[in-house]
CSV table of N, CA and C in Angstrom, one decimal:
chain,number,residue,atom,x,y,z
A,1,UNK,N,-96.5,-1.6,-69.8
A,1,UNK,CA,-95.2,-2.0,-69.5
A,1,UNK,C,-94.2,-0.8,-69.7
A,2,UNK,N,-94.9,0.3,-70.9
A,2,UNK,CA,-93.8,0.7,-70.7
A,2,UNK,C,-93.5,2.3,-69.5
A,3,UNK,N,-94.7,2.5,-69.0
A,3,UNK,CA,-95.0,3.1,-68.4
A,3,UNK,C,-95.3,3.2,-66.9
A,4,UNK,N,-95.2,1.7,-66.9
A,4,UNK,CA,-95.8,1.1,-65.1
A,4,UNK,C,-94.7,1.2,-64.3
A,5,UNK,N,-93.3,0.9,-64.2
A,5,UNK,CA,-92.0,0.2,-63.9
A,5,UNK,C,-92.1,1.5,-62.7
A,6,UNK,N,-91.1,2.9,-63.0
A,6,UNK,CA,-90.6,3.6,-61.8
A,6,UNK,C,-91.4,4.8,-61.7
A,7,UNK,N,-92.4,5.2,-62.9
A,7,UNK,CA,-93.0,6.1,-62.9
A,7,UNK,C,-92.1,7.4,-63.3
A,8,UNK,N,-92.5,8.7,-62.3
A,8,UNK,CA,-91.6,9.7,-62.6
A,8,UNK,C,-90.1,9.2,-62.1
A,9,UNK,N,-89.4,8.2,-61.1
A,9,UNK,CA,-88.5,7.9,-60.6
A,9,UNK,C,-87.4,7.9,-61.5
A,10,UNK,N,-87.9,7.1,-63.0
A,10,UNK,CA,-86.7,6.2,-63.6
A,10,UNK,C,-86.3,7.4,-64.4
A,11,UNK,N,-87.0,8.5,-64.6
A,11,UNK,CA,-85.8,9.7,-65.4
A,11,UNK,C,-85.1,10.5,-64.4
A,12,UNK,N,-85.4,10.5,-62.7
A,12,UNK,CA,-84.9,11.4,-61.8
A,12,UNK,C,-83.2,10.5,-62.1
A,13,UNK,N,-83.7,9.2,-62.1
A,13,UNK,CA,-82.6,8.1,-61.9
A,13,UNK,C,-81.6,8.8,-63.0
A,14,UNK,N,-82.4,8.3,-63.8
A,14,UNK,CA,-81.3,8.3,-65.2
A,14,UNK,C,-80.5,9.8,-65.7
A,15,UNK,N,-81.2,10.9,-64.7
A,15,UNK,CA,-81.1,12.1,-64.9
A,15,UNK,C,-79.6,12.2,-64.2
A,16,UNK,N,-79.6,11.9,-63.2
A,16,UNK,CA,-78.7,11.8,-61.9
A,16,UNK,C,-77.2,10.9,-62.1
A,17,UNK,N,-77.4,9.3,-63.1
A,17,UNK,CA,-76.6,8.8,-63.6
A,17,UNK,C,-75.5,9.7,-64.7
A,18,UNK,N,-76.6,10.2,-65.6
A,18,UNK,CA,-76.3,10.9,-66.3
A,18,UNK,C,-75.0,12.5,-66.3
A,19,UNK,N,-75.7,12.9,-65.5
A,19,UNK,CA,-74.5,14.1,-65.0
A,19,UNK,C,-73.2,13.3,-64.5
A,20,UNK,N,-73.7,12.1,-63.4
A,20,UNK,CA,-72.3,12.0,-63.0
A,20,UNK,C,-71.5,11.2,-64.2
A,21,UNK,N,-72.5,10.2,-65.0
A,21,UNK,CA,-71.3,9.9,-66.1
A,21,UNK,C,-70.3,11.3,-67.1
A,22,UNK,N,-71.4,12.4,-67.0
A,22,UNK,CA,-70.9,13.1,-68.1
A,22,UNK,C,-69.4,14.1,-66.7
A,23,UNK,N,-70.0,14.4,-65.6
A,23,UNK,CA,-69.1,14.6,-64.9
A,23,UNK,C,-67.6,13.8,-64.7
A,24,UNK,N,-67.6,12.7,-64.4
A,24,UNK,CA,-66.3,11.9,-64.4
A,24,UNK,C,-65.2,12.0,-65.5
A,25,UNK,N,-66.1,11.9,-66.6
A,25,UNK,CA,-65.7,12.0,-68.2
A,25,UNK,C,-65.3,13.4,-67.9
A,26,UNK,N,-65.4,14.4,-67.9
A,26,UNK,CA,-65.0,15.8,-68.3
A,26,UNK,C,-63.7,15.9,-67.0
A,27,UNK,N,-64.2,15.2,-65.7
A,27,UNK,CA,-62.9,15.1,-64.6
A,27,UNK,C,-61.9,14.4,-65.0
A,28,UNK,N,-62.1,13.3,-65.6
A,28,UNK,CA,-60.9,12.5,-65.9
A,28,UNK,C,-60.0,13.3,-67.2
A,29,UNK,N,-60.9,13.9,-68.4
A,29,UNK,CA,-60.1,14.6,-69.4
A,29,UNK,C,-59.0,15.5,-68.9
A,30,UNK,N,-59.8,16.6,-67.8
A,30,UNK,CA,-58.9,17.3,-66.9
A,30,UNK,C,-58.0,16.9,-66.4
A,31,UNK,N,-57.7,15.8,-65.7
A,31,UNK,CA,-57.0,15.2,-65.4
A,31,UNK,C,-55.9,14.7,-65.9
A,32,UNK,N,-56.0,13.9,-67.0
A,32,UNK,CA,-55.0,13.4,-68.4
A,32,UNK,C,-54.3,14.7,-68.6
A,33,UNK,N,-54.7,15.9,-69.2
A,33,UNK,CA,-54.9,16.9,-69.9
A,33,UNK,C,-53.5,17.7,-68.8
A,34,UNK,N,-53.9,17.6,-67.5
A,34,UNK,CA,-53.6,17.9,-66.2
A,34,UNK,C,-51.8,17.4,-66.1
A,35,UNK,N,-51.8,15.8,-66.3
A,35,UNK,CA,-51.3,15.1,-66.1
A,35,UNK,C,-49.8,15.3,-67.1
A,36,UNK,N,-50.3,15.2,-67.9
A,36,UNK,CA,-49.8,14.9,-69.7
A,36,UNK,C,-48.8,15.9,-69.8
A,37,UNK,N,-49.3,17.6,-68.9
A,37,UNK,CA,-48.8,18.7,-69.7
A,37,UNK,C,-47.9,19.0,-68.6
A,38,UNK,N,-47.4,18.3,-67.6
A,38,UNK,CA,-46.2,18.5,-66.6
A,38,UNK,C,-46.4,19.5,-65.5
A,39,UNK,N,-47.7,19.5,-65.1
A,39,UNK,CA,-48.1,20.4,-63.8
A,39,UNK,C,-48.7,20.0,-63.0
A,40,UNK,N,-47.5,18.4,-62.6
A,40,UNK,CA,-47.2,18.3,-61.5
A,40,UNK,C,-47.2,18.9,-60.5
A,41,UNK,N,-47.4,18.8,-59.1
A,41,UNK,CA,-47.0,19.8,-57.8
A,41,UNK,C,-45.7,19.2,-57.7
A,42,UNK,N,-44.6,19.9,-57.1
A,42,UNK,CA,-43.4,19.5,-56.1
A,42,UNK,C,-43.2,20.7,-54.8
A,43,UNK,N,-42.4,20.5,-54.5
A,43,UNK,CA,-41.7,21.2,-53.2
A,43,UNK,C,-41.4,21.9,-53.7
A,44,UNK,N,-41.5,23.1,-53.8
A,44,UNK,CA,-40.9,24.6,-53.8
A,44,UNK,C,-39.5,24.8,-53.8
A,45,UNK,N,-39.0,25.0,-54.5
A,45,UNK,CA,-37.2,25.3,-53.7
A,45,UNK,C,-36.8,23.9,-54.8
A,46,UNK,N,-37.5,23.0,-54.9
A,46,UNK,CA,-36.5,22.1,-55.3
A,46,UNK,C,-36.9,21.6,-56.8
A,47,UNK,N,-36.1,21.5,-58.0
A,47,UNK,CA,-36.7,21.1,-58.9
A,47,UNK,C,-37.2,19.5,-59.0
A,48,UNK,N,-38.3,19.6,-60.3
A,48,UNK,CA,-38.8,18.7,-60.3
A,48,UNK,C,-38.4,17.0,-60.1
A,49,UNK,N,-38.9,16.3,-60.0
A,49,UNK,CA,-38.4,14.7,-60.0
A,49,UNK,C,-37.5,14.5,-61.2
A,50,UNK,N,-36.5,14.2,-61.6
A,50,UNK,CA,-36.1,13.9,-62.6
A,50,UNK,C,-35.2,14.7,-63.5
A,51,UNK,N,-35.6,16.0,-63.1
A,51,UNK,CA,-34.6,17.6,-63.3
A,51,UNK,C,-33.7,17.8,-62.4
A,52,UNK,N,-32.7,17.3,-62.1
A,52,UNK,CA,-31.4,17.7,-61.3
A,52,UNK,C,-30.6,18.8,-62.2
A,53,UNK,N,-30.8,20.0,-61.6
A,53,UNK,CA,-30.6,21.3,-62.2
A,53,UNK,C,-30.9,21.4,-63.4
A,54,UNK,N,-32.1,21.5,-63.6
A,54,UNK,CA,-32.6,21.3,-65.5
A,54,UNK,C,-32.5,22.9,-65.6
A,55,UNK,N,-32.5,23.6,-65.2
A,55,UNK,CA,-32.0,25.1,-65.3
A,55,UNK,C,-31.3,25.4,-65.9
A,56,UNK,N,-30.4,25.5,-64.9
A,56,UNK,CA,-28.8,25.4,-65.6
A,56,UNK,C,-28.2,24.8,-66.8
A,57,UNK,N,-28.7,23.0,-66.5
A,57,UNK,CA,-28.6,22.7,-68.0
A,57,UNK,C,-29.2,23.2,-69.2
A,58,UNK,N,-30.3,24.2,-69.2
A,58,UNK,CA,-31.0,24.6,-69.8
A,58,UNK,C,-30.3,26.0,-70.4
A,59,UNK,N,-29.5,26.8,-69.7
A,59,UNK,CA,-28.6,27.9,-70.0
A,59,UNK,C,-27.2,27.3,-70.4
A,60,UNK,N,-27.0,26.0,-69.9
A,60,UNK,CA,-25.9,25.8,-71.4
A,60,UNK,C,-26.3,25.3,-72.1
A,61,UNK,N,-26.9,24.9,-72.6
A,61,UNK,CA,-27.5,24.4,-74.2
A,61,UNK,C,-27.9,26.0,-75.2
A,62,UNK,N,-28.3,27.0,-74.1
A,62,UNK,CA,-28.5,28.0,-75.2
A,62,UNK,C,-26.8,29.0,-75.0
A,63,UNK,N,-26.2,28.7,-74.5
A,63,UNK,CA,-24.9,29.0,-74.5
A,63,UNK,C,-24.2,28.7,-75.8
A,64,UNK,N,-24.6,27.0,-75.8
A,64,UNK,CA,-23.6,26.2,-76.6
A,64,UNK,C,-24.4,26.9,-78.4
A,65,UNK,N,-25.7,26.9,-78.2
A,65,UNK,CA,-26.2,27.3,-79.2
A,65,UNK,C,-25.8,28.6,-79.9
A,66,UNK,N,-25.6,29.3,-79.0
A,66,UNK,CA,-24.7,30.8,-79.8
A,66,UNK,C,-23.5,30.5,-80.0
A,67,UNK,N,-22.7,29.8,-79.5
A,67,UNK,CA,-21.7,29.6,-79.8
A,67,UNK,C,-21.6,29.2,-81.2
A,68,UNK,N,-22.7,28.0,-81.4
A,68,UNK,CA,-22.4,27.6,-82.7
A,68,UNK,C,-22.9,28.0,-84.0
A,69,UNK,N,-24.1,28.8,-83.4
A,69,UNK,CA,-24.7,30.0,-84.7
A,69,UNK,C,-23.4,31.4,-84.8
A,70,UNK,N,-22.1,31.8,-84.4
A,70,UNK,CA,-21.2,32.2,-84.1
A,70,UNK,C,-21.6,33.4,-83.6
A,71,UNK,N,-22.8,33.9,-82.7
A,71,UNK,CA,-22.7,35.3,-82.1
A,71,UNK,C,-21.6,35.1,-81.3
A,72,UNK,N,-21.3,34.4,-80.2
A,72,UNK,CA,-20.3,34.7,-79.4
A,72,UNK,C,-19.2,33.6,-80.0
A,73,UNK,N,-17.8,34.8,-79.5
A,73,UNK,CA,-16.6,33.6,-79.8
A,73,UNK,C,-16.4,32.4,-78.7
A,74,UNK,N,-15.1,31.6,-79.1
A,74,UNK,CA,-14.7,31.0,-78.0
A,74,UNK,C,-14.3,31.6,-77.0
A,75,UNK,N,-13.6,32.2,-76.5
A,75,UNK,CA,-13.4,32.7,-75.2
A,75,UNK,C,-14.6,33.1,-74.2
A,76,UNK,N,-14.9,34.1,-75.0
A,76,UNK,CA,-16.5,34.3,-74.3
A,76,UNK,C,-17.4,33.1,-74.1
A,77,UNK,N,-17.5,32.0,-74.9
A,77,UNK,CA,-18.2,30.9,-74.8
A,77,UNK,C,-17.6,30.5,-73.3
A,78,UNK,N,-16.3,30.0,-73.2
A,78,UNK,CA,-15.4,29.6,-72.2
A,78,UNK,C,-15.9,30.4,-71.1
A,79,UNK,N,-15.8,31.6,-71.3
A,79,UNK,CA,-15.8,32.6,-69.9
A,79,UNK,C,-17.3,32.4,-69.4
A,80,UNK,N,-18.0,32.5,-70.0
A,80,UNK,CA,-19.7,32.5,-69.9
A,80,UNK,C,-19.7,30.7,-68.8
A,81,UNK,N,-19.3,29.8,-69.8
A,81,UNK,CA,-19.9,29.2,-69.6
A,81,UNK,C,-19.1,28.2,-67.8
A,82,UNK,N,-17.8,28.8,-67.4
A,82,UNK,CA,-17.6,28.7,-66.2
A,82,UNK,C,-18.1,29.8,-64.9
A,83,UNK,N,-18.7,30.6,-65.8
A,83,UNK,CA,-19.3,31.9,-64.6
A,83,UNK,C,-20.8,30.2,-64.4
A,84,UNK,N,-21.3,30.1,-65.4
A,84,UNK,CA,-22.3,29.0,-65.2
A,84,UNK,C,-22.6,28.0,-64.3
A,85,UNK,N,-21.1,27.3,-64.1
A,85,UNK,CA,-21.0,26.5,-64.0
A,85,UNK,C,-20.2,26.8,-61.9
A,86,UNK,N,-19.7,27.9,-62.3
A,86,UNK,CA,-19.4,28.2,-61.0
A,86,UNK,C,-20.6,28.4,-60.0
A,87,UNK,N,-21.8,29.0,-60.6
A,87,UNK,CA,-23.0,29.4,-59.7
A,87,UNK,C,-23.9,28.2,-59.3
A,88,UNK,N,-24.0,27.2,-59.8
A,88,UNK,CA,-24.7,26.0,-59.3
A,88,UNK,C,-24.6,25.7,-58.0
């Protein structure tokens, strides 16, 4: 019985099961992994879904941050941060 059933067949089987379970598994990690870490595709030119000028807002936040560690004064903070706000 335990020998009669597929012969050499049932390890070609189980051989062939095998890769693809271990394949899917290692695709899908990729994928999560893929997914998770924000590299997404979009359109070129345009930022991401949900980033309406995440850029820019991204250079005033480190604007506002010097300002408040005091390298730059207010004025300069002021001046910087309408050249900023002009270029959008």
């Amino acid at each position: 019985m335990w020998y009669g059933g597929w012969g050499g067949g049932g390890w070609l089987l189980m051989t062939v099961i095998m890769i693809l379970f271990w394949g899917l598994l290692i695709a899908g990690g990729v994928a999560l992994v893929h997914y998770f870490s924000g590299a997404r595709s979009h359109q070129p030119g345009w930022p991401p879904p949900g980033e309406g000028g995440g850029a820019s807002r991204r250079a005033e936040d480190l604007l506002a941050e010097r300002f408040a560690r005091g390298e730059i004064d207010e004025d300069e903070y002021q001046r910087r941060l309408a050249t900023l706000r002009e270029h959008r």
